[in-house]
PDB file of C-alpha atoms in Angstrom:
ATOM      1  CA  MET A   1      24.159 -26.820   3.645  1.00  0.00           C
ATOM      2  CA  SER A   2      26.542 -27.501   0.526  1.00  0.00           C
ATOM      3  CA  SER A   3      25.698 -24.934  -2.325  1.00  0.00           C
ATOM      4  CA  GLU A   4      24.847 -27.851  -4.445  1.00  0.00           C
ATOM      5  CA  ASN A   5      22.007 -28.920  -2.631  1.00  0.00           C
ATOM      6  CA  ARG A   6      20.879 -25.604  -1.512  1.00  0.00           C
ATOM      7  CA  ARG A   7      17.523 -24.308  -3.027  1.00  0.00           C
ATOM      8  CA  VAL A   8      17.760 -21.207  -5.492  1.00  0.00           C
ATOM      9  CA  SER A   9      15.392 -19.086  -4.814  1.00  0.00           C
ATOM     10  CA  SER A  10      14.128 -16.401  -6.963  1.00  0.00           C
ATOM     11  CA  SER A  11      15.843 -13.480  -5.063  1.00  0.00           C
ATOM     12  CA  ASP A  12      19.322 -15.299  -5.506  1.00  0.00           C
ATOM     13  CA  ARG A  13      19.095 -15.106  -9.269  1.00  0.00           C
ATOM     14  CA  ALA A  14      19.610 -12.018 -11.282  1.00  0.00           C
ATOM     15  CA  PRO A  15      16.808  -9.222 -10.709  1.00  0.00           C
ATOM     16  CA  ARG A  16      14.284  -8.933 -13.239  1.00  0.00           C
ATOM     17  CA  VAL A  17      12.360  -5.471 -14.160  1.00  0.00           C
ATOM     18  CA  ASP A  18       9.201  -6.464 -14.036  1.00  0.00           C
ATOM     19  CA  HIS A  19       7.687  -5.228 -10.789  1.00  0.00           C
ATOM     20  CA  TYR A  20       7.881  -1.734  -9.485  1.00  0.00           C
ATOM     21  CA  GLU A  21       6.404  -0.404 -13.035  1.00  0.00           C
ATOM     22  CA  ASN A  22       6.202   3.400 -11.582  1.00  0.00           C
ATOM     23  CA  PHE A  23       9.775   3.384 -10.477  1.00  0.00           C
ATOM     24  CA  PRO A  24      11.825   5.530 -12.819  1.00  0.00           C
ATOM     25  CA  VAL A  25      15.245   3.457 -13.366  1.00  0.00           C
ATOM     26  CA  ALA A  26      15.169   2.671 -16.841  1.00  0.00           C
ATOM     27  CA  SER A  27      13.259   5.821 -18.156  1.00  0.00           C
ATOM     28  CA  TRP A  28      15.042   8.324 -19.846  1.00  0.00           C
ATOM     29  CA  LEU A  29      13.636  11.089 -18.247  1.00  0.00           C
ATOM     30  CA  CYS A  30      15.411  10.306 -15.130  1.00  0.00           C
ATOM     31  CA  PRO A  31      18.149  12.721 -14.310  1.00  0.00           C
ATOM     32  CA  PRO A  32      21.067  11.214 -15.479  1.00  0.00           C
ATOM     33  CA  ASP A  33      23.401  11.534 -12.218  1.00  0.00           C
ATOM     34  CA  LEU A  34      20.704  10.353 -10.125  1.00  0.00           C
ATOM     35  CA  ARG A  35      20.424   6.889 -12.405  1.00  0.00           C
ATOM     36  CA  ALA A  36      22.868   5.078 -10.169  1.00  0.00           C
ATOM     37  CA  PRO A  37      21.344   6.005  -6.578  1.00  0.00           C
ATOM     38  CA  ILE A  38      17.872   5.123  -8.220  1.00  0.00           C
ATOM     39  CA  ALA A  39      18.900   1.955  -9.560  1.00  0.00           C
ATOM     40  CA  ALA A  40      20.777   0.958  -5.946  1.00  0.00           C
ATOM     41  CA  ILE A  41      16.936   1.485  -4.395  1.00  0.00           C
ATOM     42  CA  TYR A  42      15.468  -0.118  -6.766  1.00  0.00           C
ATOM     43  CA  TRP A  43      16.877  -3.196  -6.666  1.00  0.00           C
ATOM     44  CA  PHE A  44      17.212  -3.299  -2.671  1.00  0.00           C
ATOM     45  CA  ALA A  45      13.061  -3.145  -2.760  1.00  0.00           C
ATOM     46  CA  ARG A  46      12.859  -5.672  -5.715  1.00  0.00           C
ATOM     47  CA  THR A  47      15.209  -8.143  -4.069  1.00  0.00           C
ATOM     48  CA  ALA A  48      13.151  -7.723  -0.665  1.00  0.00           C
ATOM     49  CA  ASP A  49      10.035  -8.224  -2.487  1.00  0.00           C
ATOM     50  CA  ASP A  50      11.142 -11.399  -4.365  1.00  0.00           C
ATOM     51  CA  LEU A  51      12.256 -12.377  -0.655  1.00  0.00           C
ATOM     52  CA  ALA A  52       8.496 -12.153   0.447  1.00  0.00           C
ATOM     53  CA  ASP A  53       6.746 -13.115  -2.965  1.00  0.00           C
ATOM     54  CA  GLU A  54       8.638 -15.322  -5.541  1.00  0.00           C
ATOM     55  CA  GLY A  55       9.937 -18.983  -5.442  1.00  0.00           C
ATOM     56  CA  ASP A  56       8.695 -21.918  -3.452  1.00  0.00           C
ATOM     57  CA  ASP A  57      10.013 -20.995  -0.095  1.00  0.00           C
ATOM     58  CA  THR A  58       7.561 -21.143   2.814  1.00  0.00           C
ATOM     59  CA  ALA A  59       6.698 -18.501   4.749  1.00  0.00           C
ATOM     60  CA  HIS A  60       9.252 -19.173   7.805  1.00  0.00           C
ATOM     61  CA  GLU A  61      11.851 -19.277   4.833  1.00  0.00           C
ATOM     62  CA  ARG A  62      10.730 -16.407   3.846  1.00  0.00           C
ATOM     63  CA  LEU A  63      10.735 -14.612   7.018  1.00  0.00           C
ATOM     64  CA  GLU A  64      14.409 -16.032   7.740  1.00  0.00           C
ATOM     65  CA  ALA A  65      15.691 -14.555   4.665  1.00  0.00           C
ATOM     66  CA  LEU A  66      14.004 -11.018   5.130  1.00  0.00           C
ATOM     67  CA  ALA A  67      15.496 -10.764   8.540  1.00  0.00           C
ATOM     68  CA  ALA A  68      19.105 -11.457   7.286  1.00  0.00           C
ATOM     69  CA  TYR A  69      18.695  -9.081   4.466  1.00  0.00           C
ATOM     70  CA  ARG A  70      17.615  -6.758   7.104  1.00  0.00           C
ATOM     71  CA  GLN A  71      20.952  -7.306   8.838  1.00  0.00           C
ATOM     72  CA  GLY A  72      22.817  -6.654   5.752  1.00  0.00           C
ATOM     73  CA  LEU A  73      21.082  -3.476   5.314  1.00  0.00           C
ATOM     74  CA  LEU A  74      22.242  -2.464   8.623  1.00  0.00           C
ATOM     75  CA  ALA A  75      25.603  -3.558   7.900  1.00  0.00           C
ATOM     76  CA  THR A  76      25.861  -1.445   4.598  1.00  0.00           C
ATOM     77  CA  ALA A  77      24.662   1.312   6.212  1.00  0.00           C
ATOM     78  CA  VAL A  78      27.517   1.817   8.852  1.00  0.00           C
ATOM     79  CA  GLY A  79      30.337   0.367   6.619  1.00  0.00           C
ATOM     80  CA  ARG A  80      30.516  -2.991   7.835  1.00  0.00           C
ATOM     81  CA  PRO A  81      31.541  -5.900   4.974  1.00  0.00           C
ATOM     82  CA  PRO A  82      27.530  -7.167   4.463  1.00  0.00           C
ATOM     83  CA  PRO A  83      26.919 -11.230   3.945  1.00  0.00           C
ATOM     84  CA  ASP A  84      28.125 -12.350   0.683  1.00  0.00           C
ATOM     85  CA  ARG A  85      24.338 -13.168  -0.469  1.00  0.00           C
ATOM     86  CA  TRP A  86      22.988 -10.425  -2.633  1.00  0.00           C
ATOM     87  CA  GLN A  87      26.268  -8.775  -3.124  1.00  0.00           C
ATOM     88  CA  GLN A  88      24.654  -6.854  -6.590  1.00  0.00           C
ATOM     89  CA  VAL A  89      22.299  -5.207  -3.963  1.00  0.00           C
ATOM     90  CA  TRP A  90      24.628  -4.025  -1.276  1.00  0.00           C
ATOM     91  CA  ASN A  91      27.703  -3.024  -3.481  1.00  0.00           C
ATOM     92  CA  PRO A  92      25.739  -0.141  -5.252  1.00  0.00           C
ATOM     93  CA  LEU A  93      23.147   0.700  -2.136  1.00  0.00           C
ATOM     94  CA  ALA A  94      26.534   1.166  -0.080  1.00  0.00           C
ATOM     95  CA  GLY A  95      27.752   4.206  -2.921  1.00  0.00           C
ATOM     96  CA  ALA A  96      24.442   5.605  -3.062  1.00  0.00           C
ATOM     97  CA  MET A  97      24.099   5.506   1.155  1.00  0.00           C
ATOM     98  CA  ALA A  98      27.856   7.209   1.075  1.00  0.00           C
ATOM     99  CA  GLN A  99      27.369   9.828  -1.743  1.00  0.00           C
ATOM    100  CA  HIS A 100      24.008  10.785  -1.133  1.00  0.00           C
ATOM    101  CA  ARG A 101      23.237  10.297   2.540  1.00  0.00           C
ATOM    102  CA  LEU A 102      20.288   8.127   1.932  1.00  0.00           C
ATOM    103  CA  PRO A 103      18.244   7.646   4.880  1.00  0.00           C
ATOM    104  CA  LEU A 104      17.729   4.158   6.655  1.00  0.00           C
ATOM    105  CA  GLN A 105      14.521   4.760   8.163  1.00  0.00           C
ATOM    106  CA  PRO A 106      12.648   4.386   4.612  1.00  0.00           C
ATOM    107  CA  LEU A 107      14.831   1.193   3.881  1.00  0.00           C
ATOM    108  CA  LEU A 108      13.857  -0.251   6.948  1.00  0.00           C
ATOM    109  CA  ASP A 109       9.827   0.718   6.761  1.00  0.00           C
ATOM    110  CA  LEU A 110      10.059  -1.445   3.148  1.00  0.00           C
ATOM    111  CA  LEU A 111      11.343  -4.270   4.813  1.00  0.00           C
ATOM    112  CA  SER A 112       8.739  -4.312   7.529  1.00  0.00           C
ATOM    113  CA  ALA A 113       6.205  -4.285   4.671  1.00  0.00           C
ATOM    114  CA  PHE A 114       7.306  -7.251   2.733  1.00  0.00           C
ATOM    115  CA  GLU A 115       7.572  -8.847   6.440  1.00  0.00           C
ATOM    116  CA  GLN A 116       4.217  -8.016   6.693  1.00  0.00           C
ATOM    117  CA  ASP A 117       2.882  -9.387   3.288  1.00  0.00           C
ATOM    118  CA  VAL A 118       4.458 -12.863   4.323  1.00  0.00           C
ATOM    119  CA  VAL A 119       2.570 -13.210   7.450  1.00  0.00           C
ATOM    120  CA  LYS A 120      -0.644 -11.541   6.363  1.00  0.00           C
ATOM    121  CA  THR A 121      -0.448 -14.185   3.202  1.00  0.00           C
ATOM    122  CA  ARG A 122       0.625 -17.101   5.965  1.00  0.00           C
ATOM    123  CA  ASP A 123      -2.356 -16.377   8.079  1.00  0.00           C
ATOM    124  CA  GLY A 124      -4.972 -15.479   5.670  1.00  0.00           C
ATOM    125  CA  ALA A 125      -5.568 -12.143   7.347  1.00  0.00           C
ATOM    126  CA  GLY A 126      -6.907  -8.970   5.794  1.00  0.00           C
ATOM    127  CA  TYR A 127      -7.430  -5.206   6.693  1.00  0.00           C
ATOM    128  CA  ARG A 128      -9.816  -4.091   8.900  1.00  0.00           C
ATOM    129  CA  ASP A 129     -10.267  -0.587   7.893  1.00  0.00           C
ATOM    130  CA  ARG A 130      -8.437   1.958   5.553  1.00  0.00           C
ATOM    131  CA  ALA A 131      -6.445   3.163   8.301  1.00  0.00           C
ATOM    132  CA  GLU A 132      -5.412   0.107   8.722  1.00  0.00           C
ATOM    133  CA  LEU A 133      -4.396  -0.331   5.099  1.00  0.00           C
ATOM    134  CA  LEU A 134      -3.115   3.376   4.978  1.00  0.00           C
ATOM    135  CA  GLU A 135      -0.395   2.444   7.736  1.00  0.00           C
ATOM    136  CA  TYR A 136       0.775  -0.620   5.372  1.00  0.00           C
ATOM    137  CA  CYS A 137       0.684   1.557   2.839  1.00  0.00           C
ATOM    138  CA  ARG A 138       3.057   4.339   4.750  1.00  0.00           C
ATOM    139  CA  ARG A 139       5.746   1.332   4.841  1.00  0.00           C
ATOM    140  CA  SER A 140       5.219  -0.461   1.531  1.00  0.00           C
ATOM    141  CA  ALA A 141       4.998   2.790  -0.820  1.00  0.00           C
ATOM    142  CA  ASN A 142       5.838   6.181   0.752  1.00  0.00           C
ATOM    143  CA  PRO A 143       9.287   5.434   1.637  1.00  0.00           C
ATOM    144  CA  VAL A 144      10.178   5.182  -2.217  1.00  0.00           C
ATOM    145  CA  GLY A 145       8.718   8.670  -2.956  1.00  0.00           C
ATOM    146  CA  ARG A 146      10.650  10.092   0.451  1.00  0.00           C
ATOM    147  CA  LEU A 147      13.972   8.609  -0.709  1.00  0.00           C
ATOM    148  CA  LEU A 148      13.683  10.218  -4.552  1.00  0.00           C
ATOM    149  CA  LEU A 149      12.637  13.665  -2.510  1.00  0.00           C
ATOM    150  CA  HIS A 150      15.703  13.006  -0.617  1.00  0.00           C
ATOM    151  CA  LEU A 151      17.493  12.386  -3.802  1.00  0.00           C
ATOM    152  CA  TYR A 152      16.324  15.621  -5.511  1.00  0.00           C
ATOM    153  CA  GLY A 153      16.871  17.502  -2.477  1.00  0.00           C
ATOM    154  CA  ILE A 154      13.255  18.305  -1.535  1.00  0.00           C
ATOM    155  CA  GLU A 155      12.586  18.068   2.381  1.00  0.00           C
ATOM    156  CA  ASP A 156       9.837  20.153   3.082  1.00  0.00           C
ATOM    157  CA  PRO A 157       6.591  18.833   4.837  1.00  0.00           C
ATOM    158  CA  THR A 158       4.221  19.800   2.178  1.00  0.00           C
ATOM    159  CA  ALA A 159       6.274  18.085  -0.281  1.00  0.00           C
ATOM    160  CA  HIS A 160       6.600  14.978   1.755  1.00  0.00           C
ATOM    161  CA  ALA A 161       2.565  15.129   2.492  1.00  0.00           C
ATOM    162  CA  GLN A 162       2.045  14.991  -1.269  1.00  0.00           C
ATOM    163  CA  SER A 163       4.561  12.600  -2.453  1.00  0.00           C
ATOM    164  CA  ASP A 164       2.862  10.195   0.186  1.00  0.00           C
ATOM    165  CA  ALA A 165      -0.865  10.723  -1.351  1.00  0.00           C
ATOM    166  CA  ILE A 166       0.866   9.853  -4.802  1.00  0.00           C
ATOM    167  CA  CYS A 167       2.835   6.207  -3.438  1.00  0.00           C
ATOM    168  CA  THR A 168      -0.075   5.625  -1.498  1.00  0.00           C
ATOM    169  CA  ALA A 169      -2.489   6.091  -4.467  1.00  0.00           C
ATOM    170  CA  LEU A 170      -0.129   4.013  -6.695  1.00  0.00           C
ATOM    171  CA  GLN A 171      -0.511   1.319  -4.323  1.00  0.00           C
ATOM    172  CA  LEU A 172      -4.171   1.563  -4.092  1.00  0.00           C
ATOM    173  CA  ILE A 173      -4.338   1.621  -7.658  1.00  0.00           C
ATOM    174  CA  ASN A 174      -2.120  -1.615  -8.107  1.00  0.00           C
ATOM    175  CA  PHE A 175      -4.680  -3.194  -5.422  1.00  0.00           C
ATOM    176  CA  TRP A 176      -7.772  -2.756  -6.970  1.00  0.00           C
ATOM    177  CA  GLN A 177      -6.140  -3.295 -10.656  1.00  0.00           C
ATOM    178  CA  ASP A 178      -4.989  -6.862  -9.480  1.00  0.00           C
ATOM    179  CA  LEU A 179      -7.844  -7.738  -7.138  1.00  0.00           C
ATOM    180  CA  GLY A 180      -8.770 -11.305  -9.157  1.00  0.00           C
ATOM    181  CA  ARG A 181      -4.447 -11.701  -8.898  1.00  0.00           C
ATOM    182  CA  ASP A 182      -4.195 -11.409  -5.368  1.00  0.00           C
ATOM    183  CA  LEU A 183      -7.320 -13.479  -4.003  1.00  0.00           C
ATOM    184  CA  ALA A 184      -5.646 -16.307  -6.025  1.00  0.00           C
ATOM    185  CA  ARG A 185      -2.635 -15.724  -3.908  1.00  0.00           C
ATOM    186  CA  GLY A 186      -4.166 -15.092  -0.419  1.00  0.00           C
ATOM    187  CA  ARG A 187      -3.724 -11.539  -0.364  1.00  0.00           C
ATOM    188  CA  ARG A 188      -6.599  -9.441   1.008  1.00  0.00           C
ATOM    189  CA  TYR A 189      -6.263  -5.348   0.366  1.00  0.00           C
ATOM    190  CA  LEU A 190     -10.095  -4.758   0.225  1.00  0.00           C
ATOM    191  CA  PRO A 191     -10.909  -3.686   3.925  1.00  0.00           C
ATOM    192  CA  GLU A 192     -13.038  -5.235   5.775  1.00  0.00           C
ATOM    193  CA  SER A 193     -14.850  -2.265   6.994  1.00  0.00           C
ATOM    194  CA  ASP A 194     -15.510  -1.019   3.052  1.00  0.00           C
ATOM    195  CA  CYS A 195     -16.852  -4.734   2.427  1.00  0.00           C
ATOM    196  CA  THR A 196     -19.152  -4.755   5.439  1.00  0.00           C
ATOM    197  CA  GLN A 197     -20.648  -1.300   4.034  1.00  0.00           C
ATOM    198  CA  HIS A 198     -21.184  -3.045   0.545  1.00  0.00           C
ATOM    199  CA  ASP A 199     -22.495  -5.743   1.698  1.00  0.00           C
ATOM    200  CA  VAL A 200     -19.711  -8.033   0.260  1.00  0.00           C
ATOM    201  CA  PRO A 201     -17.790 -11.147   2.114  1.00  0.00           C
ATOM    202  CA  ALA A 202     -14.604 -10.023   2.979  1.00  0.00           C
ATOM    203  CA  LEU A 203     -12.979 -13.596   3.211  1.00  0.00           C
ATOM    204  CA  VAL A 204     -14.972 -14.592  -0.503  1.00  0.00           C
ATOM    205  CA  PRO A 205     -16.151 -11.359  -2.414  1.00  0.00           C
ATOM    206  CA  MET A 206     -17.049 -13.524  -5.369  1.00  0.00           C
ATOM    207  CA  GLN A 207     -19.884 -14.643  -3.479  1.00  0.00           C
ATOM    208  CA  ALA A 208     -21.252 -11.462  -3.592  1.00  0.00           C
ATOM    209  CA  PRO A 209     -23.743 -10.254  -6.493  1.00  0.00           C
ATOM    210  CA  PRO A 210     -21.682  -8.574  -9.235  1.00  0.00           C
ATOM    211  CA  GLY A 211     -23.241  -5.117  -8.472  1.00  0.00           C
ATOM    212  CA  ARG A 212     -22.188  -5.215  -4.886  1.00  0.00           C
ATOM    213  CA  ARG A 213     -18.834  -5.783  -5.872  1.00  0.00           C
ATOM    214  CA  ARG A 214     -18.673  -3.398  -8.754  1.00  0.00           C
ATOM    215  CA  ALA A 215     -20.235  -0.808  -6.480  1.00  0.00           C
ATOM    216  CA  LEU A 216     -17.371  -1.611  -3.816  1.00  0.00           C
ATOM    217  CA  VAL A 217     -14.425  -1.543  -6.071  1.00  0.00           C
ATOM    218  CA  ALA A 218     -15.811   1.913  -7.829  1.00  0.00           C
ATOM    219  CA  SER A 219     -15.822   3.442  -3.900  1.00  0.00           C
ATOM    220  CA  GLU A 220     -11.940   2.487  -3.359  1.00  0.00           C
ATOM    221  CA  CYS A 221     -11.021   3.399  -6.811  1.00  0.00           C
ATOM    222  CA  ALA A 222     -12.634   7.158  -6.363  1.00  0.00           C
ATOM    223  CA  TRP A 223     -10.593   6.771  -2.839  1.00  0.00           C
ATOM    224  CA  ALA A 224      -7.317   6.438  -4.968  1.00  0.00           C
ATOM    225  CA  ARG A 225      -8.117   8.810  -7.500  1.00  0.00           C
ATOM    226  CA  LEU A 226      -8.478  11.503  -4.542  1.00  0.00           C
ATOM    227  CA  LEU A 227      -5.486  10.903  -3.052  1.00  0.00           C
ATOM    228  CA  MET A 228      -3.752  10.987  -6.451  1.00  0.00           C
ATOM    229  CA  GLN A 229      -5.352  14.363  -6.945  1.00  0.00           C
ATOM    230  CA  GLN A 230      -4.513  15.610  -3.696  1.00  0.00           C
ATOM    231  CA  GLY A 231      -0.519  14.946  -4.062  1.00  0.00           C
ATOM    232  CA  SER A 232      -0.432  15.804  -7.730  1.00  0.00           C
ATOM    233  CA  PRO A 233       0.633  19.430  -7.407  1.00  0.00           C
ATOM    234  CA  LEU A 234       4.173  18.012  -6.316  1.00  0.00           C
ATOM    235  CA  VAL A 235       4.835  17.783  -9.891  1.00  0.00           C
ATOM    236  CA  HIS A 236       5.871  21.614 -10.069  1.00  0.00           C
ATOM    237  CA  ARG A 237       7.527  21.392  -7.238  1.00  0.00           C
ATOM    238  CA  VAL A 238      10.369  18.511  -8.669  1.00  0.00           C
ATOM    239  CA  PRO A 239      12.656  20.178 -10.919  1.00  0.00           C
ATOM    240  CA  GLY A 240      13.163  19.071 -14.628  1.00  0.00           C
ATOM    241  CA  ARG A 241      13.208  15.751 -16.059  1.00  0.00           C
ATOM    242  CA  ALA A 242      12.082  14.273 -12.996  1.00  0.00           C
ATOM    243  CA  GLY A 243       9.226  16.341 -12.833  1.00  0.00           C
ATOM    244  CA  TRP A 244       8.234  15.169 -16.350  1.00  0.00           C
ATOM    245  CA  GLU A 245       9.065  11.548 -15.094  1.00  0.00           C
ATOM    246  CA  LEU A 246       6.375  12.417 -11.956  1.00  0.00           C
ATOM    247  CA  ARG A 247       3.708  13.775 -14.170  1.00  0.00           C
ATOM    248  CA  ALA A 248       4.029  10.464 -16.387  1.00  0.00           C
ATOM    249  CA  VAL A 249       3.505   8.667 -13.022  1.00  0.00           C
ATOM    250  CA  VAL A 250       0.696  10.207 -11.836  1.00  0.00           C
ATOM    251  CA  GLN A 251      -1.037  10.318 -15.228  1.00  0.00           C
ATOM    252  CA  GLY A 252      -0.642   6.850 -15.728  1.00  0.00           C
ATOM    253  CA  GLY A 253      -2.005   5.830 -12.576  1.00  0.00           C
ATOM    254  CA  LEU A 254      -5.320   7.993 -13.458  1.00  0.00           C
ATOM    255  CA  ARG A 255      -5.450   5.945 -16.554  1.00  0.00           C
ATOM    256  CA  VAL A 256      -5.281   2.635 -15.010  1.00  0.00           C
ATOM    257  CA  LEU A 257      -8.421   3.881 -12.837  1.00  0.00           C
ATOM    258  CA  ASP A 258     -10.003   5.204 -16.427  1.00  0.00           C
ATOM    259  CA  ARG A 259      -9.351   1.644 -17.548  1.00  0.00           C
ATOM    260  CA  ILE A 260     -10.716   0.046 -14.376  1.00  0.00           C
ATOM    261  CA  ARG A 261     -14.237   1.993 -14.780  1.00  0.00           C
ATOM    262  CA  ALA A 262     -14.139   1.003 -18.401  1.00  0.00           C
ATOM    263  CA  LEU A 263     -14.518  -2.615 -16.962  1.00  0.00           C
ATOM    264  CA  GLY A 264     -17.468  -1.720 -15.152  1.00  0.00           C
ATOM    265  CA  TYR A 265     -14.973  -2.125 -12.003  1.00  0.00           C
ATOM    266  CA  ASP A 266     -14.920  -5.770 -12.408  1.00  0.00           C
ATOM    267  CA  SER A 267     -11.498  -6.239 -11.859  1.00  0.00           C
ATOM    268  CA  PHE A 268     -12.061  -9.332  -9.989  1.00  0.00           C
ATOM    269  CA  THR A 269     -12.465 -11.466 -13.310  1.00  0.00           C
ATOM    270  CA  ALA A 270     -10.160  -9.087 -15.530  1.00  0.00           C
ATOM    271  CA  ARG A 271      -7.053  -7.045 -15.357  1.00  0.00           C
ATOM    272  CA  PRO A 272      -7.177  -3.751 -16.448  1.00  0.00           C
ATOM    273  CA  THR A 273      -4.037  -2.605 -18.499  1.00  0.00           C
ATOM    274  CA  LEU A 274      -2.755   0.231 -20.269  1.00  0.00           C
ATOM    275  CA  ARG A 275      -2.677   0.017 -24.112  1.00  0.00           C
ATOM    276  CA  ALA A 276      -0.852   1.987 -26.902  1.00  0.00           C
ATOM    277  CA  GLY A 277      -4.186   3.850 -27.304  1.00  0.00           C
ATOM    278  CA  ASP A 278      -3.400   5.482 -23.782  1.00  0.00           C
ATOM    279  CA  VAL A 279      -0.001   6.731 -24.675  1.00  0.00           C
ATOM    280  CA  PRO A 280      -1.146   9.701 -26.048  1.00  0.00           C
ATOM    281  CA  VAL A 281      -3.689  10.418 -23.685  1.00  0.00           C
ATOM    282  CA  ILE A 282      -1.293  10.219 -20.913  1.00  0.00           C
ATOM    283  CA  GLY A 283       1.102  12.681 -22.884  1.00  0.00           C
ATOM    284  CA  TRP A 284      -1.575  15.257 -23.320  1.00  0.00           C
ATOM    285  CA  ARG A 285      -2.491  15.223 -19.507  1.00  0.00           C
ATOM    286  CA  MET A 286       0.768  15.630 -18.874  1.00  0.00           C
ATOM    287  CA  LEU A 287       1.089  18.748 -20.993  1.00  0.00           C
ATOM    288  CA  ARG A 288      -1.973  20.172 -19.460  1.00  0.00           C
ATOM    289  CA  MET A 289      -0.654  19.708 -16.122  1.00  0.00           C
TER     290      MET A 289
END
């Protein structure tokens, strides 16, 4: 197909910094010597997410693009020339992998999660229970934390477990914040077993009475808050400015949960967002940590 006729997807355009809000790529708190490898990881994940989510491609085309993207990653990892497409990703990533010995598996896990997003949306499938959703978060969220810990030189199992708890909590908070948007896109993250427990139809939760829907969301938010609290001691392990960055991420996520609660846990019809007035609250909580 000629370049004049080939449809341009969003992933072929210049990347946009409008997702992965908790990624420290642009923050002044990010350690200067780690900004380049963190940015390389960011653009790798951002571009893959666009392949799975953005533009007008069919599910089949998205999966084909992600398969090609996977081959580009594998080529980059062993020093072979990657495909010409996505050079803005491969060149910085190759440098980060060579200089910092980034592990390959977390990057492959991210791609696996993005592929699952496409398949789940195409099939209209949800998640049976919390265990299945946690397995998705293990591949969609936790690899980012593991890669950052690697850059910070922190590799022990306790730190990994705390990082996983924080990353999974952030992913869940994003789900409960965006319930209305995700349902409109065919994304169903509320575990079916939880829906059953609260007598809410998993396929069409809006058909349930408001009180049941809100009780369901309150339960999911309590789960996310508990995970965040379990992981929060990690802020004392991450050194210097990066530790303050992590404090901001943790407290920002918890503050979003506060905002969902302030809406009466009705994030089906309204999306809670942080406001300017939340900044001093988050800052005070960071200091108290």
